[in-house]
Amino acid sequence: MTVRRKAKIGFYALTSCYGCQLQFAMIDELVQALENIGIECWFMLDRNSDENAEVDIAFIEGSISTEEEVELVKKIREKAKIVVAVGSCAVHGGVQSWSNDKDLEELWKTVYGDGKVKFKPRMAEPVENYIKVDYKLYGCPPEKKDFLYALGTFLVGSWPEDIDYPVCVECRLKGNPCVLIEKGEPCLGPLTVAGCDARCPSYGIACIGCRGAVKEVAWFDSLAREFKKKGLKKEEILQRMRIFNAHNPKLEEMINKVFEEGE
Amino acid sequence: MYIPITVDHIARVEGKGGIEIVASDEGVKEVKLNIIEGPRFFEAITLGKKLDEALAIYPRICSFCSAAHKLTAIEAAEKAVGFTPREEIQTIRDLVYIGDMIESHALHLYLLVLPDYLGYSNPLAMVDKYKKEIEYAMKLKNIGAKIMDVIGSRAIHQENAVLGGFGKLPTKAQFEELKKELKEALPVAEYTVELFSKFEQYAEVEDREMVHMAVKPRNGVYGIFGDYIKVSDGFEFPVEDYKKWIVERVVEHSFAKHSFYREKPFMVGAISRVVNNADLLYGKARELYGKYKELLRYDNCFANNFAQALELVYFVERAIDEIDEILAKWPIKPRDEVEIKDGRGVSITEAPRGLVAYTIEVKDGRVAYADIITPTAMNLAIMERHVRMMAEKHYQDDPERLKYLTEMTVRAYDPCISCSVHIVRL
């Protein structure tokens, strides 16, 4: 798909922390990019935002967490040529999906007690569950370079590549000591999409998987086997991998398999 | 006939909220701040989870104050398990927090508030005529972000701040570089004070009954961490008692609860800190406070914008001093071992937009209870009152003007709407 020279863009928020938009707003090059893009809808920065405007590129941040948001994403899909799901909430349902093994009523009661509000809440879901998503920016939040790469590539009429290798690749290149093997901590680097330059392991901190599992080849099972050897229980492994992968259909099945293998 | 005037989605704030005003010729019948951001159930989803994992998730409540959430949650958790961080670790945490303060204030003042005063719908459109202001905004938010990035691992959602300290600390040279850039940012911060001193603080919302709450700073200088809360009526209470003094209620037009002190709304934020702790300011900020005292009014929420500008100067200077303190103790061990015992801890700190309260109870290494009240949740009730006051003066004006003025009132509070939503057990 070729995008016109001055591309119309929209940045829309569902339920989230607004960190993806904040990251986008903090890109210094954004001011220069304005020569090539026109902002039709971006409530966080612009009072003259129109949710109904036709756009070339729609960036959507946040999970679908209310009935109203289901309608909103359908509308965005109709008005947009390219839909980009931005960040772990839009792509994977976000950390708010961490406990989607509990039911909504139970969560509601824990936080709001018997209080009632007039809007309709839902369990958090990724945008893709309701509309076709053309491209995804991973991360909580995505890196600035993720935005620039995708936007720049769209603007020249090309298509950005997906990232299909894990954080470990970048971590090894940086020459970091291995958090998993040398420090023995439950690092999720081996199954998490790269692109962050191994931010956390570079600080000696175990990856929590904020960019989500590498699709198609999510090695939940082989990493779980490694964690199991280190003495982690099934529930501990599952909960850690669920933080950013709660909607991954393979997760539970693969972990179960590892624990059915016996000692 | 009553005519509803609504702003479905308030622009240039963090999160999704709307204003609903129902008025007729006889006056304003109803004013509501609709908070329509979906719920995320942070207290519920972290229940039963491992403490370190829960601590990585709490800051996701809000990107504009992720460091505030992270460091407050860590302090509550460390108190719960009976661990006290070394003084130098506390100073480095304070510095990261200041990074958040600088970045958040710069974004709020220049990108969210300034367009209203200069007559623009968005800050990017200002770039041709107000290039200097945009450059200044970038400079300030960049130094704030850089502090969080270099020490915390990134500007949004810092993973390097953990129980017991940090995974790894930046080098001495990196701290020195931060100091150099902070020094360069100081005149920019001072310019911000001059700039915002010229802007109107609307008399329509003057409220003599305003009550302000702020942390009583722990180490005797104006700041972020403390063990007591000061109220502008002269009352003080230990942070552990916050559930007794900050009472929440569910309201049906909002996914966020409203908070009350002695049955009345109250305010938190930069102006509340200045009202309660101005005597603890020092350096350039103290001079500027003397010069502009009459603009730092306790009875007008618009003073919050100016108070943030003053704080930019203060926190830039304070950050420079903290880097000196850190370098004087160099080399610093990044982390101490923390033994995870059972217990309950409370921490309240000063997020950029006001008090943020955390209670965390730990049992067998897991979160057994969590309670969080965010600054915007505390401010919602009083914000609604002031939007109403504004609407009562202008309900007969052109609806566009009414919308503009009521939105500005909301913006003065620098609300974080995604933050406010999810709030707290009954």
XYZ file of C-alpha atoms in Angstrom:
689
model
C 0.000 0.000 0.000
C 1.356 3.422 -0.873
C 0.702 6.262 1.449
C 0.325 9.837 0.192
C 3.162 12.276 0.877
C 1.466 14.010 3.763
C 0.090 10.979 5.516
C -2.857 11.357 7.843
C -2.325 9.658 11.148
C -4.422 9.000 14.193
C -3.324 7.881 17.645
C -6.131 6.306 19.630
C -6.203 5.124 23.214
C -8.087 2.221 24.663
C -7.460 1.149 28.261
C -3.803 1.628 29.105
C -1.252 3.729 30.939
C -0.796 6.091 27.957
C 2.900 5.142 27.933
C 2.984 4.265 24.242
C 1.614 7.672 23.296
C 3.951 9.287 25.769
C 6.863 7.473 24.159
C 5.667 8.645 20.725
C 5.248 12.226 21.970
C 8.757 12.187 23.417
C 10.394 11.453 20.087
C 12.349 14.616 19.281
C 12.168 13.848 15.544
C 8.376 14.078 15.673
C 8.514 17.807 15.016
C 10.469 17.172 11.799
C 8.107 14.368 10.832
C 5.282 16.913 10.764
C 6.414 17.895 7.281
C 5.232 14.489 6.160
C 2.363 13.701 8.473
C -0.837 15.393 9.496
C -2.428 14.496 12.807
C -6.152 13.928 12.480
C -6.836 12.483 15.868
C -4.621 12.408 18.934
C -6.541 13.409 22.034
C -3.501 13.335 24.275
C -2.004 16.296 22.412
C -4.694 17.827 20.225
C -8.019 19.413 21.132
C -9.059 19.359 17.480
C -9.129 15.590 17.346
C -11.735 13.763 15.346
C -12.297 10.097 16.036
C -14.331 9.832 12.839
C -11.644 11.175 10.497
C -10.286 8.978 7.706
C -6.602 8.197 8.296
C -3.766 6.460 6.491
C -2.231 5.053 9.644
C -4.073 4.370 12.880
C -1.947 3.710 15.943
C -3.964 2.035 18.681
C -2.709 1.842 22.245
C -4.427 -0.099 25.015
C -6.471 -3.209 25.577
C -10.150 -3.569 24.884
C -11.605 -3.307 28.369
C -15.082 -1.786 27.894
C -17.990 -2.355 25.506
C -17.457 1.179 24.210
C -13.924 0.263 23.160
C -15.174 -2.643 21.040
C -17.217 -0.139 19.025
C -14.324 2.308 18.854
C -11.860 -0.163 17.310
C -14.417 -1.238 14.721
C -14.861 2.396 13.754
C -11.102 2.948 13.573
C -10.725 -0.103 11.310
C -13.316 1.285 8.914
C -11.603 4.666 8.711
C -7.981 3.538 8.530
C -5.863 2.099 5.728
C -3.225 0.678 8.059
C -3.966 -0.308 11.641
C -0.979 -0.620 13.965
C -1.463 -2.193 17.383
C 0.961 -0.370 19.658
C 2.453 -1.856 22.789
C 1.771 -4.839 24.952
C -1.833 -3.873 25.843
C -2.999 -3.541 22.236
C -0.898 -6.450 20.994
C -1.170 -8.928 23.874
C -3.902 -7.639 26.163
C -1.419 -6.058 28.567
C -0.620 -6.690 32.200
C -4.309 -6.186 32.973
C -4.791 -9.643 31.451
C -2.452 -11.187 34.020
C -5.385 -12.536 36.021
C -7.724 -13.433 33.193
C -7.950 -16.838 34.812
C -10.174 -15.170 37.423
C -13.619 -13.928 36.490
C -14.541 -10.319 35.957
C -16.993 -10.254 38.816
C -14.355 -11.380 41.277
C -11.888 -8.714 40.081
C -14.587 -6.070 40.199
C -15.539 -6.976 43.761
C -11.949 -6.904 44.959
C -11.422 -3.371 43.692
C -14.824 -1.683 43.662
C -16.733 -3.680 46.278
C -20.462 -3.267 45.678
C -19.970 0.023 43.815
C -21.694 0.386 40.451
C -20.769 2.556 37.483
C -22.759 3.273 34.346
C -20.129 2.039 31.861
C -19.687 -1.605 30.926
C -16.357 -3.179 31.840
C -14.924 -6.297 30.152
C -11.974 -8.604 30.678
C -9.002 -7.070 28.879
C -8.333 -8.377 25.372
C -5.923 -7.621 22.538
C -7.186 -5.466 19.678
C -6.713 -8.325 17.220
C -9.558 -10.241 18.873
C -11.987 -7.761 17.279
C -10.433 -6.272 14.163
C -7.701 -7.078 11.655
C -4.363 -5.615 12.743
C -1.840 -4.894 9.990
C 1.298 -4.351 12.028
C 2.383 -4.604 15.654
C 4.780 -2.598 17.781
C 5.910 -4.707 20.720
C 6.950 -3.545 24.156
C 5.773 -1.932 27.333
C 6.371 0.622 26.006
C 7.751 0.097 22.476
C 11.140 1.656 21.829
C 11.287 5.044 20.083
C 13.154 3.379 17.232
C 10.240 0.951 16.774
C 7.950 3.914 16.074
C 10.432 5.649 13.803
C 11.128 2.499 11.818
C 7.472 1.673 11.270
C 6.379 5.224 10.541
C 9.364 5.922 8.265
C 8.835 2.713 6.346
C 5.128 3.396 5.839
C 5.910 6.929 4.686
C 8.200 5.732 1.909
C 5.495 3.347 0.773
C 7.149 0.181 2.006
C 6.339 -2.323 4.708
C 8.302 -2.771 7.967
C 9.598 -6.199 8.878
C 8.464 -8.100 11.912
C 11.000 -9.144 14.545
C 11.203 -12.921 14.853
C 14.158 -13.509 17.131
C 14.492 -13.287 20.922
C 16.096 -10.816 23.329
C 18.997 -13.265 23.888
C 20.343 -12.455 20.428
C 20.820 -8.804 21.331
C 21.931 -9.629 24.864
C 24.743 -11.880 23.572
C 25.819 -9.199 21.101
C 26.086 -6.727 23.959
C 28.305 -9.154 25.817
C 26.179 -9.176 28.973
C 26.697 -11.941 31.512
C 23.719 -14.301 31.175
C 21.086 -13.547 33.801
C 19.520 -16.976 33.344
C 22.594 -19.184 33.320
C 25.202 -17.210 35.259
C 22.903 -15.558 37.816
C 20.293 -18.331 37.836
C 17.359 -15.912 37.657
C 14.114 -16.603 35.746
C 14.937 -14.439 32.720
C 12.335 -14.496 29.947
C 14.823 -13.270 27.338
C 14.914 -16.608 25.481
C 11.244 -16.401 24.497
C 10.691 -12.661 24.240
C 10.718 -10.602 21.032
C 13.962 -8.651 20.623
C 14.300 -5.001 19.691
C 14.957 -3.507 23.126
C 18.736 -4.103 22.964
C 18.303 -6.284 26.017
C 17.524 -3.271 28.176
C 16.861 -5.067 31.455
C 19.462 -7.880 31.297
C 22.014 -5.142 30.560
C 21.261 -3.887 34.078
C 21.524 -7.415 35.442
C 17.738 -7.579 35.734
C 15.851 -10.660 34.520
C 13.598 -9.972 31.506
C 9.890 -10.000 32.399
C 8.914 -10.421 28.784
C 7.295 -7.038 28.119
C 7.613 -7.391 24.340
C 5.704 -10.674 24.399
C 6.707 -14.106 23.173
C 8.226 -14.541 19.707
C 5.287 -15.723 17.649
C 5.116 -19.155 16.022
C 8.238 -20.254 17.854
C 7.438 -19.355 21.445
C 9.768 -21.612 23.375
C 7.665 -21.666 26.537
C 8.369 -25.376 26.994
C 12.133 -25.424 26.701
C 12.490 -22.398 28.960
C 10.017 -23.924 31.423
C 12.164 -27.049 31.521
C 15.162 -24.873 32.427
C 13.176 -23.056 35.145
C 11.931 -26.406 36.458
C 15.524 -27.591 36.835
C 16.179 -24.482 38.919
C 13.383 -25.548 41.240
C 10.548 -23.296 40.109
C 7.081 -24.730 40.507
C 4.617 -25.012 37.652
C 2.425 -22.243 38.987
C 5.412 -19.913 39.406
C 6.552 -20.498 35.843
C 3.079 -20.076 34.454
C 2.433 -16.831 36.343
C 5.725 -15.305 35.273
C 5.220 -16.165 31.624
C 1.605 -14.997 31.785
C 2.413 -11.394 32.785
C 2.687 -10.343 29.144
C 1.446 -13.510 27.413
C -1.862 -14.226 29.125
C -3.681 -14.576 25.804
C -1.099 -16.820 24.151
C -2.963 -20.042 23.276
C 0.181 -22.186 23.497
C 1.373 -21.123 26.915
C -0.597 -23.282 29.289
C -0.489 -26.327 27.072
C 3.299 -26.176 26.711
C 3.883 -25.726 30.429
C 1.518 -28.592 31.220
C 3.472 -30.786 28.837
C 6.731 -30.060 30.633
C 5.249 -31.011 33.974
C 3.650 -34.169 32.598
C 7.129 -35.291 31.498
C 7.913 -36.101 35.134
C 11.359 -35.747 36.655
C -35.325 23.280 29.240
C -32.055 21.800 30.336
C -29.349 21.673 27.709
C -26.549 19.177 28.164
C -23.124 20.369 27.094
C -20.550 17.649 26.918
C -16.903 17.234 26.217
C -16.799 13.532 25.408
C -13.075 13.189 25.569
C -11.032 15.858 27.304
C -7.961 16.492 25.176
C -4.415 17.071 26.372
C -4.666 15.096 29.582
C -3.417 11.622 30.331
C -6.277 9.156 30.034
C -9.859 9.205 28.922
C -12.379 11.387 30.681
C -15.228 13.674 29.773
C -17.116 16.647 31.183
C -20.894 16.665 31.318
C -22.677 19.908 32.159
C -26.437 20.148 32.335
C -27.650 23.746 32.434
C -30.733 25.831 31.683
C -31.550 29.525 31.865
C -32.045 29.145 35.591
C -28.555 27.825 36.153
C -26.383 24.756 36.279
C -28.162 21.606 37.292
C -25.421 19.063 37.091
C -21.693 18.832 36.457
C -19.948 15.503 36.155
C -16.471 14.395 35.263
C -17.091 11.122 33.482
C -14.132 8.811 33.812
C -14.492 6.313 31.021
C -11.054 4.768 30.916
C -11.559 1.039 31.404
C -10.709 -0.637 34.704
C -7.495 -2.645 35.033
C -7.915 -4.045 38.566
C -4.293 -3.638 39.629
C -4.908 -4.505 43.270
C -6.811 -7.620 42.260
C -4.480 -8.904 39.542
C -1.431 -8.711 41.773
C -3.047 -10.613 44.646
C -1.264 -13.882 45.307
C 1.538 -12.975 42.931
C 5.252 -12.991 43.773
C 6.312 -9.699 45.299
C 9.039 -8.858 42.747
C 6.711 -9.531 39.830
C 3.911 -7.460 41.359
C 6.391 -4.614 41.869
C 7.250 -4.722 38.176
C 3.564 -4.388 37.313
C 2.352 -1.560 39.595
C 4.184 1.191 37.658
C 2.140 0.184 34.609
C -0.741 1.987 36.310
C 0.558 5.201 34.801
C 3.237 6.160 32.316
C 3.451 9.828 33.291
C 4.344 8.845 36.817
C 5.696 5.331 36.418
C 8.761 6.086 38.545
C 6.494 7.476 41.257
C 4.449 4.285 41.307
C 7.514 2.064 41.157
C 9.391 3.759 43.984
C 6.333 4.139 46.216
C 5.429 0.474 45.747
C 9.022 -0.546 46.503
C 9.082 1.555 49.665
C 5.788 0.043 50.845
C 7.091 -3.461 50.077
C 10.414 -2.852 51.839
C 8.577 -1.542 54.896
C 6.362 -4.638 54.754
C 9.326 -7.012 54.848
C 11.200 -4.901 57.402
C 14.023 -3.666 55.185
C 15.508 -0.161 55.259
C 17.551 0.936 52.241
C 20.985 2.495 52.671
C 21.007 6.292 52.637
C 22.843 6.506 49.317
C 20.378 4.117 47.663
C 17.548 6.296 48.938
C 19.267 9.361 47.437
C 19.568 7.645 44.044
C 15.908 6.648 44.185
C 15.008 10.221 45.025
C 16.995 11.347 41.994
C 15.118 8.944 39.691
C 11.866 10.257 41.159
C 12.992 13.825 40.485
C 13.575 12.792 36.866
C 9.907 11.856 36.726
C 8.937 15.153 38.357
C 10.921 17.205 35.829
C 9.709 15.278 32.807
C 6.089 15.229 33.890
C 5.951 18.935 34.801
C 7.674 19.912 31.542
C 5.232 17.860 29.485
C 2.240 19.137 31.372
C 3.188 22.796 31.288
C 4.511 23.074 27.755
C 2.592 20.460 25.813
C -0.716 20.275 27.645
C -1.289 23.687 29.285
C 0.627 26.210 27.191
C -1.424 25.725 23.980
C -4.530 26.991 25.855
C -2.815 30.207 26.859
C -1.275 30.781 23.437
C -4.431 29.916 21.519
C -3.504 26.602 19.909
C -5.285 23.271 19.825
C -2.046 21.323 20.020
C 1.570 22.032 20.969
C 3.073 20.754 17.722
C 1.272 23.510 15.833
C 3.110 26.091 17.973
C 6.477 25.195 16.533
C 6.647 27.931 13.876
C 5.844 30.832 16.160
C 7.042 29.471 19.486
C 10.142 27.533 18.517
C 11.990 28.525 21.684
C 9.222 27.252 23.933
C 9.099 23.918 22.111
C 12.876 23.599 22.326
C 12.764 24.421 26.032
C 10.040 21.854 26.572
C 12.194 19.240 24.835
C 15.262 20.182 26.842
C 13.490 19.874 30.178
C 11.583 16.680 29.422
C 14.737 15.179 27.921
C 16.829 15.704 31.047
C 14.028 14.330 33.216
C 13.670 11.324 30.922
C 17.429 10.838 30.756
C 17.744 10.603 34.532
C 15.096 7.850 34.555
C 16.624 6.177 31.516
C 20.253 6.140 32.654
C 19.542 5.104 36.245
C 16.192 3.354 35.961
C 16.795 1.547 32.617
C 14.209 3.552 30.700
C 12.100 6.703 30.868
C 8.810 4.814 31.061
C 8.529 1.749 33.326
C 11.942 1.495 34.974
C 12.848 -2.129 35.570
C 16.215 -1.412 37.155
C 14.698 -0.165 40.416
C 14.169 -3.265 42.547
C 13.869 -4.394 46.172
C 17.111 -3.548 47.926
C 18.359 -1.049 45.346
C 19.321 -1.347 41.696
C 20.452 -4.189 39.442
C 23.319 -2.042 38.300
C 24.254 1.608 38.762
C 25.425 4.005 36.064
C 29.106 4.958 36.033
C 30.477 8.004 37.788
C 30.937 9.619 34.382
C 27.257 9.106 33.585
C 26.239 10.852 36.811
C 28.608 13.695 35.946
C 27.066 14.005 32.509
C 23.582 14.192 34.050
C 24.816 16.945 36.334
C 26.211 18.919 33.420
C 22.931 18.690 31.527
C 20.924 19.629 34.609
C 23.033 22.767 34.970
C 22.253 23.638 31.362
C 18.552 23.063 32.022
C 18.417 25.414 35.021
C 18.007 28.663 33.017
C 15.313 26.938 30.983
C 13.466 26.053 34.171
C 13.788 29.654 35.336
C 12.382 30.855 32.030
C 9.381 28.585 32.615
C 8.645 30.427 35.862
C 8.782 33.808 34.117
C 6.608 32.508 31.277
C 3.898 31.080 33.502
C 3.899 34.083 35.827
C 2.140 35.977 33.045
C -0.827 33.641 32.645
C -4.244 34.227 34.117
C -5.424 32.271 37.121
C -9.170 32.408 36.679
C -10.969 34.078 39.587
C -14.125 32.064 38.827
C -12.734 29.080 40.689
C -11.489 30.930 43.762
C -12.333 28.716 46.655
C -11.590 29.895 50.189
C -12.432 26.479 51.587
C -9.637 24.725 49.732
C -7.737 22.216 51.816
C -4.356 20.923 50.631
C -2.537 17.736 51.551
C 1.158 17.035 51.104
C 3.886 14.788 52.438
C 5.910 16.241 55.306
C 9.390 15.721 53.810
C 11.518 13.248 55.702
C 14.893 14.967 55.615
C 13.856 18.534 56.272
C 14.135 19.832 52.725
C 11.285 20.241 50.246
C 10.800 16.876 48.605
C 9.097 13.626 47.839
C 9.427 11.035 50.618
C 8.089 11.323 54.158
C 6.367 9.536 57.016
C 3.638 12.064 57.818
C 0.998 13.857 55.808
C 0.451 17.554 56.404
C -2.966 19.076 55.890
C -3.271 22.823 55.315
C -5.749 23.088 58.198
C -2.834 22.349 60.536
C -3.545 18.665 61.049
C -0.886 15.995 60.592
C -1.213 12.229 60.431
C 1.197 9.322 59.984
C 1.066 7.765 56.511
C -0.103 4.478 58.041
C -3.402 6.174 58.954
C -4.348 7.320 55.464
C -7.399 5.078 55.192
C -8.801 6.879 58.210
C -8.352 10.383 56.763
C -8.766 9.814 53.040
C -12.193 8.261 52.606
C -13.256 6.965 49.234
C -16.641 6.528 47.614
C -17.727 4.899 44.365
C -19.656 7.283 42.090
C -21.655 5.924 39.197
C -20.291 8.204 36.470
C -16.707 7.186 36.994
C -14.485 4.125 36.973
C -12.419 6.051 39.547
C -13.576 6.656 43.078
C -13.826 10.058 44.750
C -11.893 10.916 47.932
C -12.823 13.027 50.934
C -11.093 14.418 54.027
C -13.429 15.141 56.952
C -16.342 14.722 54.509
C -14.943 17.366 52.157
C -12.985 17.310 48.908
C -9.295 18.256 49.137
C -6.457 18.941 46.749
C -3.044 17.357 46.186
C -0.324 18.400 43.744
C 2.432 20.949 43.266
C 0.453 23.832 44.756
C -0.465 21.657 47.741
C 3.236 20.963 48.310
C 4.039 24.669 48.100
C 1.169 25.589 50.427
C 2.330 23.070 53.040
C 6.102 23.105 52.615
C 7.216 26.416 51.080
C 9.428 27.062 54.122
C 11.531 24.049 53.092
C 12.414 25.393 49.636
C 15.973 26.586 49.132
C 18.238 28.081 46.468
C 16.810 29.798 43.394
C 13.356 28.350 43.998
C 13.256 30.056 47.383
C 14.132 33.404 45.797
C 11.477 32.928 43.132
C 8.960 31.942 45.780
C 9.628 35.253 47.513
C 9.209 37.135 44.274
C 6.004 35.424 43.152
C 4.372 34.510 46.428
C 1.074 36.151 45.484
C 0.727 33.839 42.455
C 1.073 30.719 44.592
C -2.430 31.000 45.952
C -3.952 28.301 48.081
C -7.456 29.188 46.911
C -7.121 28.770 43.158
C -6.389 25.481 41.403
C -4.831 27.348 38.476
C -1.937 28.154 40.808
C -0.966 24.505 40.379
C 0.476 25.306 36.948
C 2.666 28.028 38.356
C 3.672 25.865 41.310
C 4.863 23.212 38.856
C 6.990 25.812 37.088
C 8.544 26.787 40.415
C 9.160 23.120 41.177
C 10.991 22.697 37.883
C 13.588 25.138 39.172
C 13.645 23.534 42.588
C 13.982 19.950 41.409
C 16.636 20.739 38.800
C 18.745 22.311 41.555
C 17.944 19.553 43.998
C 18.963 16.907 41.448
C 22.337 18.619 41.002
C 22.853 18.579 44.785
C 21.849 14.925 44.999
C 24.347 13.974 42.300
C 27.030 15.729 44.371
C 25.932 13.711 47.412
C 26.045 10.504 45.378
C 29.474 11.239 43.925
C 30.811 12.090 47.399
C 29.967 8.535 48.472
C 31.287 6.847 45.333
C 31.768 3.878 44.806
C 28.294 2.736 45.806
C 27.181 -0.860 46.082
C 24.039 -1.073 43.943
C 21.991 -3.551 45.906
C 21.525 -5.258 49.262
C 19.984 -8.646 49.783
C 16.387 -8.370 51.011
C 14.925 -11.147 53.078
C 11.230 -11.492 52.208
C 9.419 -11.726 55.541
C 5.682 -11.404 56.205
C 4.319 -7.980 57.026
C 2.426 -4.910 55.929
C 3.914 -1.641 54.737
C 2.545 1.761 53.800
C 4.213 4.414 51.717
C 2.892 7.760 50.557
C 5.039 9.921 48.324
C 4.679 13.026 46.186
C 4.017 11.995 42.591
C 4.264 14.877 40.115
C 0.504 15.415 40.400
C 0.185 14.812 44.147
C 0.066 12.129 46.801
C 0.209 8.509 45.799
C -0.503 5.959 48.530
C 0.429 2.277 48.604
C -0.285 -0.398 51.160
C 1.257 -3.769 50.457
C 0.901 -6.833 52.628
C 3.291 -9.693 52.050
C 2.732 -13.290 53.075
C 4.989 -16.188 52.066
C 6.693 -14.012 49.477
C 3.388 -13.165 47.820
C 1.190 -10.084 47.784
C -1.605 -10.813 50.254
C -3.241 -7.391 50.050
C -2.728 -4.240 48.037
C -4.354 -0.852 48.257
C -3.456 2.054 46.022
C -4.850 5.579 45.913
C -3.573 7.786 43.134
C -3.364 11.584 43.131
C -6.016 12.020 40.482
C -8.438 9.850 42.421
C -7.835 12.135 45.411
C -8.396 15.232 43.269
C -11.496 14.140 41.366
C -14.036 15.410 43.881
C -12.509 18.866 44.213
C -11.846 19.025 40.479
C -15.537 18.412 39.887
C -16.399 21.183 42.349
C -14.175 23.673 40.550
C -15.432 22.668 37.114
C -18.892 23.343 38.511
C -17.846 26.782 39.794
C -16.473 27.607 36.356
C -19.641 26.346 34.678
C -21.860 28.365 37.006
C -20.151 31.582 35.884
C -20.185 30.741 32.185
C -23.182 28.523 31.465
C -24.805 31.284 29.416
C -21.688 31.874 27.294
C -20.971 30.319 23.942
C -20.733 26.536 24.591
C -17.278 26.477 22.997
C -16.022 28.994 25.553
C -17.666 27.063 28.358
C -15.955 23.883 27.164
C -12.609 25.628 26.841
C -12.727 27.103 30.346
C -13.920 23.936 32.042
C -11.300 21.869 30.229
C -8.629 24.311 31.362
C -9.831 23.874 34.923
C -9.426 20.109 34.635
C -6.005 20.500 33.016
C -4.777 22.693 35.876
C -4.936 19.599 38.074
C -2.688 17.724 35.633
C -4.923 14.685 35.936
C -3.728 11.217 35.136
C -6.943 9.526 34.307
C -5.633 6.046 33.567
C -3.940 6.267 36.919
C -7.109 7.171 38.737
C -9.028 4.232 37.404
C -8.947 0.965 39.264
C -8.711 2.423 42.629
C -8.894 0.680 45.837
C -10.894 -1.583 48.048
C -13.800 -0.377 50.106
